[in-house]
PDB file of C-alpha atoms in Angstrom:
ATOM      1  CA  UNK E   1       9.761   0.069   4.092  1.00 43.00           C
ATOM      2  CA  UNK E   2      11.782  -1.707   6.531  1.00 46.00           C
ATOM      3  CA  UNK E   3      11.198  -1.383  10.293  1.00 45.00           C
ATOM      4  CA  UNK E   4      14.379   0.268  10.578  1.00 42.00           C
ATOM      5  CA  UNK E   5      13.247   3.097   7.969  1.00 48.00           C
ATOM      6  CA  UNK E   6       9.598   3.355   9.781  1.00 46.00           C
ATOM      7  CA  UNK E   7      11.640   4.343  13.135  1.00 40.00           C
ATOM      8  CA  UNK E   8      13.635   6.756  11.322  1.00 45.00           C
ATOM      9  CA  UNK E   9      10.494   8.384   9.916  1.00 49.00           C
ATOM     10  CA  UNK E  10       8.927   8.816  13.092  1.00 47.00           C
ATOM     11  CA  UNK E  11       7.620   5.523  13.609  1.00 47.00           C
ATOM     12  CA  UNK E  12       7.963   2.914  16.303  1.00 49.00           C
ATOM     13  CA  UNK E  13       9.310  -0.355  14.610  1.00 52.00           C
ATOM     14  CA  UNK E  14       6.779  -2.635  13.001  1.00 56.00           C
ATOM     15  CA  UNK E  15       3.943  -0.294  13.445  1.00 81.00           C
ATOM     16  CA  UNK E  16       3.871   0.980  10.041  1.00 90.00           C
ATOM     17  CA  UNK E  17       5.229  -0.462   6.801  1.00 94.00           C
ATOM     18  CA  UNK E  18       4.684  -0.809   3.151  1.00 96.00           C
ATOM     19  CA  UNK E  19       4.765  -3.568   1.128  1.00 96.00           C
ATOM     20  CA  UNK E  20       5.415  -3.517  -2.758  1.00 97.00           C
ATOM     21  CA  UNK E  21       5.077  -5.552  -5.483  1.00 96.00           C
ATOM     22  CA  UNK E  22       5.043  -5.796  -9.367  1.00 97.00           C
ATOM     23  CA  UNK E  23       1.648  -7.172 -10.957  1.00 95.00           C
ATOM     24  CA  UNK E  24       2.258  -7.108 -14.724  1.00 93.00           C
ATOM     25  CA  UNK E  25       2.856  -3.461 -16.364  1.00 95.00           C
ATOM     26  CA  UNK E  26       1.305  -2.623 -12.655  1.00 97.00           C
ATOM     27  CA  UNK E  27       3.301  -1.277  -9.456  1.00 97.00           C
ATOM     28  CA  UNK E  28       1.528  -2.035  -6.138  1.00 97.00           C
ATOM     29  CA  UNK E  29       2.212  -0.810  -2.201  1.00 97.00           C
ATOM     30  CA  UNK E  30       0.018  -1.980   0.368  1.00 97.00           C
ATOM     31  CA  UNK E  31       0.691   0.722   3.424  1.00 97.00           C
ATOM     32  CA  UNK E  32      -0.287   0.214   7.062  1.00 97.00           C
ATOM     33  CA  UNK E  33      -0.396   2.890   9.086  1.00 96.00           C
ATOM     34  CA  UNK E  34      -0.182   2.815  13.213  1.00 94.00           C
ATOM     35  CA  UNK E  35       1.987   5.675  13.812  1.00 89.00           C
ATOM     36  CA  UNK E  36      -0.770   6.925  16.311  1.00 90.00           C
ATOM     37  CA  UNK E  37      -1.968   9.600  13.615  1.00 92.00           C
ATOM     38  CA  UNK E  38      -2.908  10.083  10.159  1.00 94.00           C
ATOM     39  CA  UNK E  39      -0.053   9.909   7.831  1.00 95.00           C
ATOM     40  CA  UNK E  40       0.529  10.117   3.838  1.00 96.00           C
ATOM     41  CA  UNK E  41       2.041   7.083   2.117  1.00 97.00           C
ATOM     42  CA  UNK E  42       3.843   7.465  -1.060  1.00 97.00           C
ATOM     43  CA  UNK E  43       4.682   5.172  -3.951  1.00 97.00           C
ATOM     44  CA  UNK E  44       6.884   5.558  -7.029  1.00 97.00           C
ATOM     45  CA  UNK E  45       6.767   3.176  -9.821  1.00 97.00           C
ATOM     46  CA  UNK E  46       9.588   3.500 -12.422  1.00 97.00           C
ATOM     47  CA  UNK E  47       9.162   2.195 -15.862  1.00 96.00           C
ATOM     48  CA  UNK E  48      11.645   0.532 -17.698  1.00 95.00           C
ATOM     49  CA  UNK E  49      11.105   2.309 -20.901  1.00 93.00           C
ATOM     50  CA  UNK E  50      12.628   6.054 -21.263  1.00 89.00           C
ATOM     51  CA  UNK E  51       9.853   7.342 -22.807  1.00 92.00           C
ATOM     52  CA  UNK E  52       7.325   5.780 -20.597  1.00 92.00           C
ATOM     53  CA  UNK E  53       6.632   8.278 -17.638  1.00 93.00           C
ATOM     54  CA  UNK E  54       7.521   7.251 -14.072  1.00 95.00           C
ATOM     55  CA  UNK E  55       4.507   7.271 -11.774  1.00 95.00           C
ATOM     56  CA  UNK E  56       4.155   9.104  -8.232  1.00 96.00           C
ATOM     57  CA  UNK E  57       1.066   9.041  -6.101  1.00 95.00           C
ATOM     58  CA  UNK E  58       0.219   9.536  -2.688  1.00 96.00           C
ATOM     59  CA  UNK E  59      -2.593   8.612   0.003  1.00 96.00           C
ATOM     60  CA  UNK E  60      -3.545   9.808   3.296  1.00 96.00           C
ATOM     61  CA  UNK E  61      -3.626   6.507   5.666  1.00 96.00           C
ATOM     62  CA  UNK E  62      -5.712   6.693   8.928  1.00 95.00           C
ATOM     63  CA  UNK E  63      -4.347   5.415  11.899  1.00 94.00           C
ATOM     64  CA  UNK E  64      -4.828   1.735  12.296  1.00 94.00           C
ATOM     65  CA  UNK E  65      -5.535   1.137   8.801  1.00 96.00           C
ATOM     66  CA  UNK E  66      -4.168  -0.039   5.458  1.00 96.00           C
ATOM     67  CA  UNK E  67      -4.330   1.864   2.001  1.00 96.00           C
ATOM     68  CA  UNK E  68      -3.407   0.218  -1.291  1.00 97.00           C
ATOM     69  CA  UNK E  69      -1.394   2.469  -3.875  1.00 97.00           C
ATOM     70  CA  UNK E  70      -1.070   1.931  -7.749  1.00 97.00           C
ATOM     71  CA  UNK E  71       1.024   3.009 -10.788  1.00 96.00           C
ATOM     72  CA  UNK E  72       1.031   1.666 -13.969  1.00 95.00           C
ATOM     73  CA  UNK E  73       3.368   1.823 -17.141  1.00 96.00           C
ATOM     74  CA  UNK E  74       2.602   1.359 -20.510  1.00 94.00           C
ATOM     75  CA  UNK E  75       5.584  -1.132 -20.948  1.00 91.00           C
ATOM     76  CA  UNK E  76       7.087  -2.911 -18.159  1.00 95.00           C
ATOM     77  CA  UNK E  77       7.772  -1.916 -14.502  1.00 96.00           C
ATOM     78  CA  UNK E  78      11.510  -1.633 -13.352  1.00 96.00           C
ATOM     79  CA  UNK E  79      11.042  -1.238  -9.857  1.00 96.00           C
ATOM     80  CA  UNK E  80       8.682  -0.016  -7.078  1.00 97.00           C
ATOM     81  CA  UNK E  81       9.397   1.989  -3.964  1.00 97.00           C
ATOM     82  CA  UNK E  82       6.976   3.237  -1.162  1.00 97.00           C
ATOM     83  CA  UNK E  83       7.067   5.022   2.432  1.00 95.00           C
ATOM     84  CA  UNK E  84       5.917   7.835   4.336  1.00 95.00           C
ATOM     85  CA  UNK E  85       5.853  11.423   3.977  1.00 90.00           C
TER      86      UNK E  85
END
C-alpha cells in the first residue's frame, strides 16, 4: 500500500503500510500498523493457473506492530496484493 492509499483508508501517510513480495510459490506481505488503534490487514495471492485457487487471508495487527501474512499456490504466484480493512 502506498502512503496515499494509507491516507485514503484512514491512516496518516507513511504511518501504516504493507510491503509485498513473491517467494517461490508463496506470496507474502509485511504490514506495519501505526493508525493509533488495531486494524485488520489482508493479503490476496493470485495464482497463475486457472485451477489453482487464489488465497485470501486476514490478520489483526495491533497498533505499533508488524504482521506477516502469507498464502501459497500449488503452481506459481502471479501477483500479491495487501491492504487494510
